[in-house]
GROMACS .gro file of N, CA and C in nm:
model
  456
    1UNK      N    1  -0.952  -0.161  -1.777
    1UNK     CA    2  -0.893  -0.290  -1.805
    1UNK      C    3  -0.975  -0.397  -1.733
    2UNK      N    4  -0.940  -0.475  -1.808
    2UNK     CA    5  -1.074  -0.619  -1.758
    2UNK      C    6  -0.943  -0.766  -1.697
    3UNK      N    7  -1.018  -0.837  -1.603
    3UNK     CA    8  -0.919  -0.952  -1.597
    3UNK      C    9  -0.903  -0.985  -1.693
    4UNK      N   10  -0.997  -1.039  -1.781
    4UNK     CA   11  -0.958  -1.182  -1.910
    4UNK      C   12  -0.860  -1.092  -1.973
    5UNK      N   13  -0.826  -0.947  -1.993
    5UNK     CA   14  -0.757  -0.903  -2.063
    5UNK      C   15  -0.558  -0.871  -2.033
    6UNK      N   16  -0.547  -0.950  -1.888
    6UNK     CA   17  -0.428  -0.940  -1.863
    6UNK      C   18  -0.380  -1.091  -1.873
    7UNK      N   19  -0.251  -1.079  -1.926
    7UNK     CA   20  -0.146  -1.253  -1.978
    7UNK      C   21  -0.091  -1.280  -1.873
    8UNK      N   22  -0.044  -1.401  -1.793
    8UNK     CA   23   0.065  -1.393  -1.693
    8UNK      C   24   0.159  -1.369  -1.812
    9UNK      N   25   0.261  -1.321  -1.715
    9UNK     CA   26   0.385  -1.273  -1.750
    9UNK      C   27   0.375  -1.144  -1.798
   10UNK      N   28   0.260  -1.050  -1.849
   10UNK     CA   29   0.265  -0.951  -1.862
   10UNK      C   30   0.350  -0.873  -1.792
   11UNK      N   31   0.412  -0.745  -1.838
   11UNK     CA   32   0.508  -0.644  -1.751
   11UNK      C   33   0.511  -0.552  -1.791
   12UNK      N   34   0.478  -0.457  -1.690
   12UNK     CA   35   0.490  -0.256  -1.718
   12UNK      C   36   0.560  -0.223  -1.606
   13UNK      N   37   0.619  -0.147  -1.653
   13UNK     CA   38   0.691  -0.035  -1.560
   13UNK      C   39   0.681   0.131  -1.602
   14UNK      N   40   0.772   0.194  -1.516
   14UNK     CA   41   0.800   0.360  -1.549
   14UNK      C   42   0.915   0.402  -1.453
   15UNK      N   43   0.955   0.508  -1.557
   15UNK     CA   44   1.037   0.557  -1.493
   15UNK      C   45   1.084   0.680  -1.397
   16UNK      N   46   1.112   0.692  -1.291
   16UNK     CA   47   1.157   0.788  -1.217
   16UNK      C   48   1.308   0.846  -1.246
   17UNK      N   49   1.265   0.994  -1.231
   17UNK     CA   50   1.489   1.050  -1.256
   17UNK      C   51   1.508   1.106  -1.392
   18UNK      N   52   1.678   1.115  -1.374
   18UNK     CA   53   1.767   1.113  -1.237
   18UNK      C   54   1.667   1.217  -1.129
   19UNK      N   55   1.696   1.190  -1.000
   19UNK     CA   56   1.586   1.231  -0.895
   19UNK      C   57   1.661   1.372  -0.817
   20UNK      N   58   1.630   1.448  -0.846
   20UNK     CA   59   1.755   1.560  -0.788
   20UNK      C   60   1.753   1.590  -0.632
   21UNK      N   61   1.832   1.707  -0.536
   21UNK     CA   62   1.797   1.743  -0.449
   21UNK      C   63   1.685   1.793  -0.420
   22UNK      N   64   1.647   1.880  -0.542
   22UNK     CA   65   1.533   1.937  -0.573
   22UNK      C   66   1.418   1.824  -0.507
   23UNK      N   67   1.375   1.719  -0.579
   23UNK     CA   68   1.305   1.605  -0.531
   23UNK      C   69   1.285   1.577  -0.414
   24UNK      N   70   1.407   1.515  -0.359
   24UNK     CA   71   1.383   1.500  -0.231
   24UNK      C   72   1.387   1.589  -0.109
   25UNK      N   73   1.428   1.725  -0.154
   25UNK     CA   74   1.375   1.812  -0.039
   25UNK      C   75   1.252   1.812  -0.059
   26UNK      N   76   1.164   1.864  -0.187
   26UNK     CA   77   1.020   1.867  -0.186
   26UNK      C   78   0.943   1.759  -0.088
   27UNK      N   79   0.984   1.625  -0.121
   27UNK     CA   80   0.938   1.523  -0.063
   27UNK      C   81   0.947   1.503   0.077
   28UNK      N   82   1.072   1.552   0.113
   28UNK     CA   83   1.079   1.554   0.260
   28UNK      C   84   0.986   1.687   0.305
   29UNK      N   85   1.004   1.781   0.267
   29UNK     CA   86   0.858   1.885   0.351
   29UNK      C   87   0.755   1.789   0.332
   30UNK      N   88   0.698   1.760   0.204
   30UNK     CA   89   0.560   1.713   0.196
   30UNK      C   90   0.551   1.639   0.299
   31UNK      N   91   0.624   1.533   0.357
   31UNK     CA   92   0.594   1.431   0.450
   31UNK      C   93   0.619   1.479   0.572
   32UNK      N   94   0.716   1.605   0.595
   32UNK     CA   95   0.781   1.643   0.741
   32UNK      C   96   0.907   1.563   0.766
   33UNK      N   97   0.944   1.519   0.707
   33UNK     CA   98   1.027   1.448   0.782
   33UNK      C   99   1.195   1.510   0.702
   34UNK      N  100   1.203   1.547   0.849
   34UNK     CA  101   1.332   1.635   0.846
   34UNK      C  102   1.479   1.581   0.843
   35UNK      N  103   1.496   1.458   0.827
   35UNK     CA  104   1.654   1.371   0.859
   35UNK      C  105   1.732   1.454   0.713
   36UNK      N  106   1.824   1.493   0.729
   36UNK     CA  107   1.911   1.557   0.700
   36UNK      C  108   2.004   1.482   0.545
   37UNK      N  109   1.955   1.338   0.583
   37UNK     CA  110   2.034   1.288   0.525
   37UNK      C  111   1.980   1.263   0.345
   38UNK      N  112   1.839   1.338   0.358
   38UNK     CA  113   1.741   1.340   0.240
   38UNK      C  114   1.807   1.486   0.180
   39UNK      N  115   1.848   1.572   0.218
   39UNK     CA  116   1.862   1.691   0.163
   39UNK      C  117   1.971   1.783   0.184
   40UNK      N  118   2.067   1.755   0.291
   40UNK     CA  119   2.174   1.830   0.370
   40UNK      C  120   2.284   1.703   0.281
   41UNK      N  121   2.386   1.742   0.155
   41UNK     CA  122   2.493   1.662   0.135
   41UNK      C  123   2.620   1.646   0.243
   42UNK      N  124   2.657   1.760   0.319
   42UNK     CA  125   2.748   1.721   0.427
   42UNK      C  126   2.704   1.719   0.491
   43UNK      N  127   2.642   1.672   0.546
   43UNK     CA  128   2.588   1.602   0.681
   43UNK      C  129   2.589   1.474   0.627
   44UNK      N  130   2.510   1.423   0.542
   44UNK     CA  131   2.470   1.282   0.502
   44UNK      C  132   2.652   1.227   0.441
   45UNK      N  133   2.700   1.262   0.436
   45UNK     CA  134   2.835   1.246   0.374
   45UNK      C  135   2.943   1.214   0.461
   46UNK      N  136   2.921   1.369   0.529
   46UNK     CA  137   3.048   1.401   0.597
   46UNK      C  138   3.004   1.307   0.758
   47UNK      N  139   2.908   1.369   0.857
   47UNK     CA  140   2.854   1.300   0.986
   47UNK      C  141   2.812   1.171   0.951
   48UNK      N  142   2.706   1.118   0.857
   48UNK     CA  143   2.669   0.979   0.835
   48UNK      C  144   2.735   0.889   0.754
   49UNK      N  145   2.845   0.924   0.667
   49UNK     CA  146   2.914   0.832   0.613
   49UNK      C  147   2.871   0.752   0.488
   50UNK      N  148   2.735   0.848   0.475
   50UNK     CA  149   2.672   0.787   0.357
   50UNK      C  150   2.729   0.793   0.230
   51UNK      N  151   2.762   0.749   0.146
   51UNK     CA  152   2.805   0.784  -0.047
   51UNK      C  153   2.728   0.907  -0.083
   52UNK      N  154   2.600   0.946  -0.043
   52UNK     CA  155   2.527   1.036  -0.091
   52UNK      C  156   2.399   1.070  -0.072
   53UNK      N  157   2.345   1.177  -0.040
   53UNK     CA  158   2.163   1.167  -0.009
   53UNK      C  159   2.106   1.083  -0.038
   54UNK      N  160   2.002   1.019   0.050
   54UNK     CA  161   1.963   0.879  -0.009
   54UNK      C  162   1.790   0.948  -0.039
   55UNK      N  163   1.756   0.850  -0.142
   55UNK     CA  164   1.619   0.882  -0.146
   55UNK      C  165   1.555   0.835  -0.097
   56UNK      N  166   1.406   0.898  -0.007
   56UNK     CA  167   1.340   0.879   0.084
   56UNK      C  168   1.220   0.747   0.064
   57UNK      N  169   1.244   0.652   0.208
   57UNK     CA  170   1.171   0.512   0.147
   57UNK      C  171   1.033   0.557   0.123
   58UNK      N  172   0.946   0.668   0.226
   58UNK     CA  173   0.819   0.674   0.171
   58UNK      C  174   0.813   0.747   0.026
   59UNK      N  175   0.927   0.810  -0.036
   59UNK     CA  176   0.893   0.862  -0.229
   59UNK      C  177   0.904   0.723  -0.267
   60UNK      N  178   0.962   0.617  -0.276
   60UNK     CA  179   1.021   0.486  -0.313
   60UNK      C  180   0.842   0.439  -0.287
   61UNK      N  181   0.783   0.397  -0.203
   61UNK     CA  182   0.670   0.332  -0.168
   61UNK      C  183   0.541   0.442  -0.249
   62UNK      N  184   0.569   0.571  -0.254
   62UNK     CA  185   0.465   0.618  -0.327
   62UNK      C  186   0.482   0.593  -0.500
   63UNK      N  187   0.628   0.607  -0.531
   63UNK     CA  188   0.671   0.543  -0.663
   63UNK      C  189   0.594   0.377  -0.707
   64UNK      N  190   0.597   0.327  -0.621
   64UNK     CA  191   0.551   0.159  -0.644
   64UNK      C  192   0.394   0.162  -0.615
   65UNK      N  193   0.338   0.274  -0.560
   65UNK     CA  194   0.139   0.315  -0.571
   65UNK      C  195   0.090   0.313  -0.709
   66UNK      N  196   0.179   0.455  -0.726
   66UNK     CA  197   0.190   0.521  -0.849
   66UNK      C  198   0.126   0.443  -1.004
   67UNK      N  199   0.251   0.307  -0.991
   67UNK     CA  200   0.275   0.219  -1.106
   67UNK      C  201   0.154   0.148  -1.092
   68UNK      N  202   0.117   0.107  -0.971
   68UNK     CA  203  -0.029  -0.019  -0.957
   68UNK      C  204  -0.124   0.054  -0.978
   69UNK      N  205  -0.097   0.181  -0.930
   69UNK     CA  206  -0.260   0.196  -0.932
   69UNK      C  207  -0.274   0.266  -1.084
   70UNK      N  208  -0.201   0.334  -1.188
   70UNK     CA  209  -0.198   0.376  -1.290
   70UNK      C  210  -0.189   0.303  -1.392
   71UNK      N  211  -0.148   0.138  -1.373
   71UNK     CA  212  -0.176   0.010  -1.420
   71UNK      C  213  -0.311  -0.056  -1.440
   72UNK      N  214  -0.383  -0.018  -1.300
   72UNK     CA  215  -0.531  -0.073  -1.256
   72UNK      C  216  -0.593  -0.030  -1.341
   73UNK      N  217  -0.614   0.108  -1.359
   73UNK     CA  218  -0.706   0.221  -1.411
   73UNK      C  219  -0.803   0.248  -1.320
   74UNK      N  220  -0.904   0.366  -1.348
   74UNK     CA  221  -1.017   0.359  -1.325
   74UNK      C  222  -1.039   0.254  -1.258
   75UNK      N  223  -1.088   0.137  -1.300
   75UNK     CA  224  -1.203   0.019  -1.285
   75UNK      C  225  -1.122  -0.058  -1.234
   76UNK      N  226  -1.022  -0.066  -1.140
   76UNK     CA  227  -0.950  -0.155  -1.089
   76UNK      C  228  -0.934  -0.109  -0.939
   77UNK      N  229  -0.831  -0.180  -0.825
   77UNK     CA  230  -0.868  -0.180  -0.752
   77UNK      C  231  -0.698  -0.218  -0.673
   78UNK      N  232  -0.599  -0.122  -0.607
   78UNK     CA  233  -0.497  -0.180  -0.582
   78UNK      C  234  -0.507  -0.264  -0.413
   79UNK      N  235  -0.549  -0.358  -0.419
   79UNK     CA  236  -0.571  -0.441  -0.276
   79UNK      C  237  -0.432  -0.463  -0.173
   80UNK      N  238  -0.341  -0.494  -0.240
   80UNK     CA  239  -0.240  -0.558  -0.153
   80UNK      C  240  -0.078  -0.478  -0.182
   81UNK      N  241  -0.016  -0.427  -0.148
   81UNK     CA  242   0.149  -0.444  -0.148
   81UNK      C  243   0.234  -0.416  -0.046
   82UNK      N  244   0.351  -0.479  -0.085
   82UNK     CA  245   0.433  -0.548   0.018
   82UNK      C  246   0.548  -0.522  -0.069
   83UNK      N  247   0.631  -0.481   0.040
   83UNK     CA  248   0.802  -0.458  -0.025
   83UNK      C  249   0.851  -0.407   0.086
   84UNK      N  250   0.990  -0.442   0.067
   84UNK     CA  251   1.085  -0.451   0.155
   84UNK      C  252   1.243  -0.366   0.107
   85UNK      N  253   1.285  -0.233   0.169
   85UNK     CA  254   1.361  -0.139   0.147
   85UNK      C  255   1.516  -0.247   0.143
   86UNK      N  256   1.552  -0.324   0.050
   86UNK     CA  257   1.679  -0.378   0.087
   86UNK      C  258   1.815  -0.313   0.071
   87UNK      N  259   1.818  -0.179   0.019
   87UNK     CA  260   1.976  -0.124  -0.028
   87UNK      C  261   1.870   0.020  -0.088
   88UNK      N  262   2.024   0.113  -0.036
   88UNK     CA  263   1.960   0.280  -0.082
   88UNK      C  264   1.977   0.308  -0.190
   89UNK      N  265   1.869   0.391  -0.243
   89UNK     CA  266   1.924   0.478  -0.353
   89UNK      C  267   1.909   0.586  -0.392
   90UNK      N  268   2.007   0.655  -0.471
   90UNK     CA  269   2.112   0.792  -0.426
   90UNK      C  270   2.052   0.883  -0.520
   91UNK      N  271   2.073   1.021  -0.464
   91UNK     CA  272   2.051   1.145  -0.516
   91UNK      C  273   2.083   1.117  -0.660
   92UNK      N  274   2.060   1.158  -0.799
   92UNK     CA  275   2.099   1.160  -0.946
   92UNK      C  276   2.092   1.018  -0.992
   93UNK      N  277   2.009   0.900  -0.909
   93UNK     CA  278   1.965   0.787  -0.985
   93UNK      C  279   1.849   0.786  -1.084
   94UNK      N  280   1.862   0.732  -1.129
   94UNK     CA  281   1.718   0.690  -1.251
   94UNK      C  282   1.674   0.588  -1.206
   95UNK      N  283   1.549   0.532  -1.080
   95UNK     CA  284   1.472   0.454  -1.098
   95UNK      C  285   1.328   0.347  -1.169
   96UNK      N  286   1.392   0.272  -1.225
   96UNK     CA  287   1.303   0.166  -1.275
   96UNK      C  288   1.178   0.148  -1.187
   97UNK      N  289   1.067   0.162  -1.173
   97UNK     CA  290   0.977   0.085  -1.069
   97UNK      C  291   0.910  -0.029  -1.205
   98UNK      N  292   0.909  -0.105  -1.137
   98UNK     CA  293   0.828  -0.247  -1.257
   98UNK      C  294   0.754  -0.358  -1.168
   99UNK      N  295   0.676  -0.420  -1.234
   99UNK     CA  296   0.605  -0.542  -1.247
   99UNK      C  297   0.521  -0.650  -1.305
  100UNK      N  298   0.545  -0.781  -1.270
  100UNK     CA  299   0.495  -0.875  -1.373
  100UNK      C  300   0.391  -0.950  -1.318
  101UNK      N  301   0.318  -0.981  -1.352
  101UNK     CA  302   0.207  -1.076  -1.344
  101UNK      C  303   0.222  -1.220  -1.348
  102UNK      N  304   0.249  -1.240  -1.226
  102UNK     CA  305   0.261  -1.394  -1.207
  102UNK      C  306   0.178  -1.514  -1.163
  103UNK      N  307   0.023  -1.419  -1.129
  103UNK     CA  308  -0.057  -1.548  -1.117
  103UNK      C  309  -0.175  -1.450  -1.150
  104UNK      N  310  -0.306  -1.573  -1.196
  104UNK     CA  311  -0.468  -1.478  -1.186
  104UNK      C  312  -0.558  -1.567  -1.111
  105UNK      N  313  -0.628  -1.499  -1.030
  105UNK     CA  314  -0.729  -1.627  -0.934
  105UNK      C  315  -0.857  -1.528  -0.971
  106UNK      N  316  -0.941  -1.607  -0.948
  106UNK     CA  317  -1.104  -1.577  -0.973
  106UNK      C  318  -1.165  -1.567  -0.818
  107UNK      N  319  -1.235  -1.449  -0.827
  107UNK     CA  320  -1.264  -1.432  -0.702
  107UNK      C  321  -1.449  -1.484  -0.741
  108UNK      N  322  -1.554  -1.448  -0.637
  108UNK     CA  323  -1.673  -1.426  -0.648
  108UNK      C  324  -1.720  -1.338  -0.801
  109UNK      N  325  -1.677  -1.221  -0.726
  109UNK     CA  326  -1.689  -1.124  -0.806
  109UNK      C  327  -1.617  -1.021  -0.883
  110UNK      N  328  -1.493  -1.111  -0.921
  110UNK     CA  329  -1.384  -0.991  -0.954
  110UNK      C  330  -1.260  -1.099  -0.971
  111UNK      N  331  -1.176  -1.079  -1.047
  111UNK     CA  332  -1.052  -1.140  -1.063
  111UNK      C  333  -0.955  -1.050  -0.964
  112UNK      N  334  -0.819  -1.154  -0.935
  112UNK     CA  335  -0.735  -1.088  -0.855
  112UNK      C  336  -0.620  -1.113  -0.911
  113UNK      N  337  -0.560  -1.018  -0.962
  113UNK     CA  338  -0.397  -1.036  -1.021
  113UNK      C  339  -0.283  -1.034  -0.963
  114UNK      N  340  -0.204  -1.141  -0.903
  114UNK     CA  341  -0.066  -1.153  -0.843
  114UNK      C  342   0.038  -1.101  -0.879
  115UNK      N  343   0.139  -1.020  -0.867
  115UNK     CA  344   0.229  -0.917  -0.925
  115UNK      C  345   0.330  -0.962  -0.823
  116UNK      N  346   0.463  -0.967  -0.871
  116UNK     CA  347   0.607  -0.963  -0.865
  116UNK      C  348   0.610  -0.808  -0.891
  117UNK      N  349   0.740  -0.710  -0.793
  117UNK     CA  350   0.732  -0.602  -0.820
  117UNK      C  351   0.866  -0.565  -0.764
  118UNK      N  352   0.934  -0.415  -0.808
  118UNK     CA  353   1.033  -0.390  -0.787
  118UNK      C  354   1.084  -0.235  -0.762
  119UNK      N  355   1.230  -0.184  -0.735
  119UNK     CA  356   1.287  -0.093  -0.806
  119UNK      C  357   1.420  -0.063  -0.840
  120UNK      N  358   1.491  -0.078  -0.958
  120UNK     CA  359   1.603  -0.122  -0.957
  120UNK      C  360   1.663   0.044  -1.046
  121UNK      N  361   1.825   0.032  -1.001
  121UNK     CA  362   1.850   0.174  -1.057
  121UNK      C  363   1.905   0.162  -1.202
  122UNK      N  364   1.956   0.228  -1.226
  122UNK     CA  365   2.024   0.206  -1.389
  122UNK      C  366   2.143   0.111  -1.371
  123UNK      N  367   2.212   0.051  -1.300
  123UNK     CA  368   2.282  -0.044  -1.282
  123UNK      C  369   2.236  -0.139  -1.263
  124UNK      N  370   2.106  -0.153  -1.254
  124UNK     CA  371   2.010  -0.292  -1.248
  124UNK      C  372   2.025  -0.340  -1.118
  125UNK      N  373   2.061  -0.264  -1.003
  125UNK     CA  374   2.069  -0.286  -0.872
  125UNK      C  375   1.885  -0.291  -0.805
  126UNK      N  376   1.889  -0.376  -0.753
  126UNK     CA  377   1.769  -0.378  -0.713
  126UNK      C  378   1.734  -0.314  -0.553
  127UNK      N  379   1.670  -0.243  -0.542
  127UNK     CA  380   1.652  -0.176  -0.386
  127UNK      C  381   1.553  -0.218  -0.347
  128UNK      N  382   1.436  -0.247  -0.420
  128UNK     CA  383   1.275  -0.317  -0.294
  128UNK      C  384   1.171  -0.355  -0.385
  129UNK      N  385   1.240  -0.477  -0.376
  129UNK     CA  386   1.170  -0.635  -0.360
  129UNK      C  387   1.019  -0.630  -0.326
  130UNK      N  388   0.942  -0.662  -0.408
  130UNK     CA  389   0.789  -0.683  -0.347
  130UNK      C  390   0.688  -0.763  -0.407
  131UNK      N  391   0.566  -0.771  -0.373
  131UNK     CA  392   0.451  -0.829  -0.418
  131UNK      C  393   0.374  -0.713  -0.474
  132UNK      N  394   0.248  -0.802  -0.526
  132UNK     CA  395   0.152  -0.680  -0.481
  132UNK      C  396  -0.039  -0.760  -0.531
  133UNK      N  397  -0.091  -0.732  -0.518
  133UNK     CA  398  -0.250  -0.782  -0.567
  133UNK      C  399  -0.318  -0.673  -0.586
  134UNK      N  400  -0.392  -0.681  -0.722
  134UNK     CA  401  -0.461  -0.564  -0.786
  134UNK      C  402  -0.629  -0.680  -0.792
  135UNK      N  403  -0.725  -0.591  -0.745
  135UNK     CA  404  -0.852  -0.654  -0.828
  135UNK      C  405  -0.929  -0.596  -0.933
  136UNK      N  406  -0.959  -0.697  -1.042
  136UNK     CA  407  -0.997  -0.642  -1.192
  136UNK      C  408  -1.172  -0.692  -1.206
  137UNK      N  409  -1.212  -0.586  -1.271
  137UNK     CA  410  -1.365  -0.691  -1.288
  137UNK      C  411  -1.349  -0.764  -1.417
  138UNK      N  412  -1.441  -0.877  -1.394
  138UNK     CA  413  -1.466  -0.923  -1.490
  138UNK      C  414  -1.564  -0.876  -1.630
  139UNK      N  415  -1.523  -0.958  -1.750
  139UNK     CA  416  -1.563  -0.880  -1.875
  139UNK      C  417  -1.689  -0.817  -1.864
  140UNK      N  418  -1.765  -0.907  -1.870
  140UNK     CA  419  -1.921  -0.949  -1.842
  140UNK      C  420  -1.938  -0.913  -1.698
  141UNK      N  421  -1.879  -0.866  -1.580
  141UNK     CA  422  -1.899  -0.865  -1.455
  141UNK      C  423  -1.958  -0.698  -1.439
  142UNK      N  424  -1.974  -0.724  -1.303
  142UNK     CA  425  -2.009  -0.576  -1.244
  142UNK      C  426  -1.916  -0.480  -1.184
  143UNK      N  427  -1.894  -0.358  -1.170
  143UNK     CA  428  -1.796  -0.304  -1.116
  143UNK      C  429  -1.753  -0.328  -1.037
  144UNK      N  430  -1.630  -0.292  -0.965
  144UNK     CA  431  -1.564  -0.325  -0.806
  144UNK      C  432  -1.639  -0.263  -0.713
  145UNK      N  433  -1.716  -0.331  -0.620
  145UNK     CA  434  -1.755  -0.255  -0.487
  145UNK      C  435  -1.682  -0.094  -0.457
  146UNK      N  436  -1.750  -0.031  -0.430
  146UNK     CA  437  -1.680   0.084  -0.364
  146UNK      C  438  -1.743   0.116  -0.247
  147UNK      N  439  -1.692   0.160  -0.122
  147UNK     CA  440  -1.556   0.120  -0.066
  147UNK      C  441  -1.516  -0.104  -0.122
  148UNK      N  442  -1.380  -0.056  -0.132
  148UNK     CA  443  -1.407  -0.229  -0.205
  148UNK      C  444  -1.374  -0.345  -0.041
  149UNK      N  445  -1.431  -0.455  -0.122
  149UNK     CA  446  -1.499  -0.509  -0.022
  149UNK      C  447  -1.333  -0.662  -0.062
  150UNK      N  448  -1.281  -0.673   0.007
  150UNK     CA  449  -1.188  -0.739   0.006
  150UNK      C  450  -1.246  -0.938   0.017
  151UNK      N  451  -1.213  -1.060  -0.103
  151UNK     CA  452  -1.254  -1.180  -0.138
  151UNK      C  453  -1.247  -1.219   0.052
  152UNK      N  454  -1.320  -1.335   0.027
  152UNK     CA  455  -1.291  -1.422   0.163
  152UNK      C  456  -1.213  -1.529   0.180
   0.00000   0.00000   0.00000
């Protein structure tokens, strides 16, 4: 994908789910991280008071990689994101991850695309709020630096 070839307002997403126990135990070995409240239902229930296993913020933050960088392609470049875990979400949700294109700036050598970004469950509840900046080459341009070399 080329800059000149993205619209503001453009928007893609994908979907995650429903996300089972299955899921987030996997996810919790992969990372190590043992809190109980990812995979143990009475404990997270009964001791923490939670509604239900919550799903783990680093699957949530690899979910929102996932979308940018499988957006970028190849020839792109995910530079920047930012999001913020505001409200959990639960074992047997279906997460939305999405984003829109809300600004394009011209770099030297490469366009940079501004993204609004998200993940909201099937109730349209939103859990984490974010940004993000992808860099695209231009039509006529040369590839992205590799290792990439971040505008000034």
């Amino acid at each position: 994908m080329k800059f000149e070839d993205v619209p503001v307002g453009e928007e893609f997403s994908l979907s995650k789910g429903p996300l089972t126990t299955m899921h987030l135990m996997r996810w919790s070995a992969a990372m190590e991280n043992w809190h109980r409240i990812h995979y143990d239902r009475d404990f997270a229930v009964g001791r923490d008071k939670l509604p239900d296993l919550l799903v783990n913020g680093s699957l949530k933050q690899q979910f929102v990689l996932q979308l940018l960088k499988d957006w970028a392609g190849p020839e792109g470049w995910v530079w920047k994101a930012a999001f913020r875990f505001r409200s959990m979400n639960q074992v047997g949700e279906t997460l939305r991850v999405w984003a829109r294109v809300t600004e394009k700036r011209k770099a030297a050598a490469y366009g940079l695309i501004d993204l609004a970004l998200g993940i909201t469950n099937e109730r349209g509840v939103e859990s984490t709020p974010g940004t993000a900046v992808v860099a695209l080459p231009f039509r006529e341009g040369a590839a992205l630096p590799y290792p990439f070399v971040a505008p000034v």
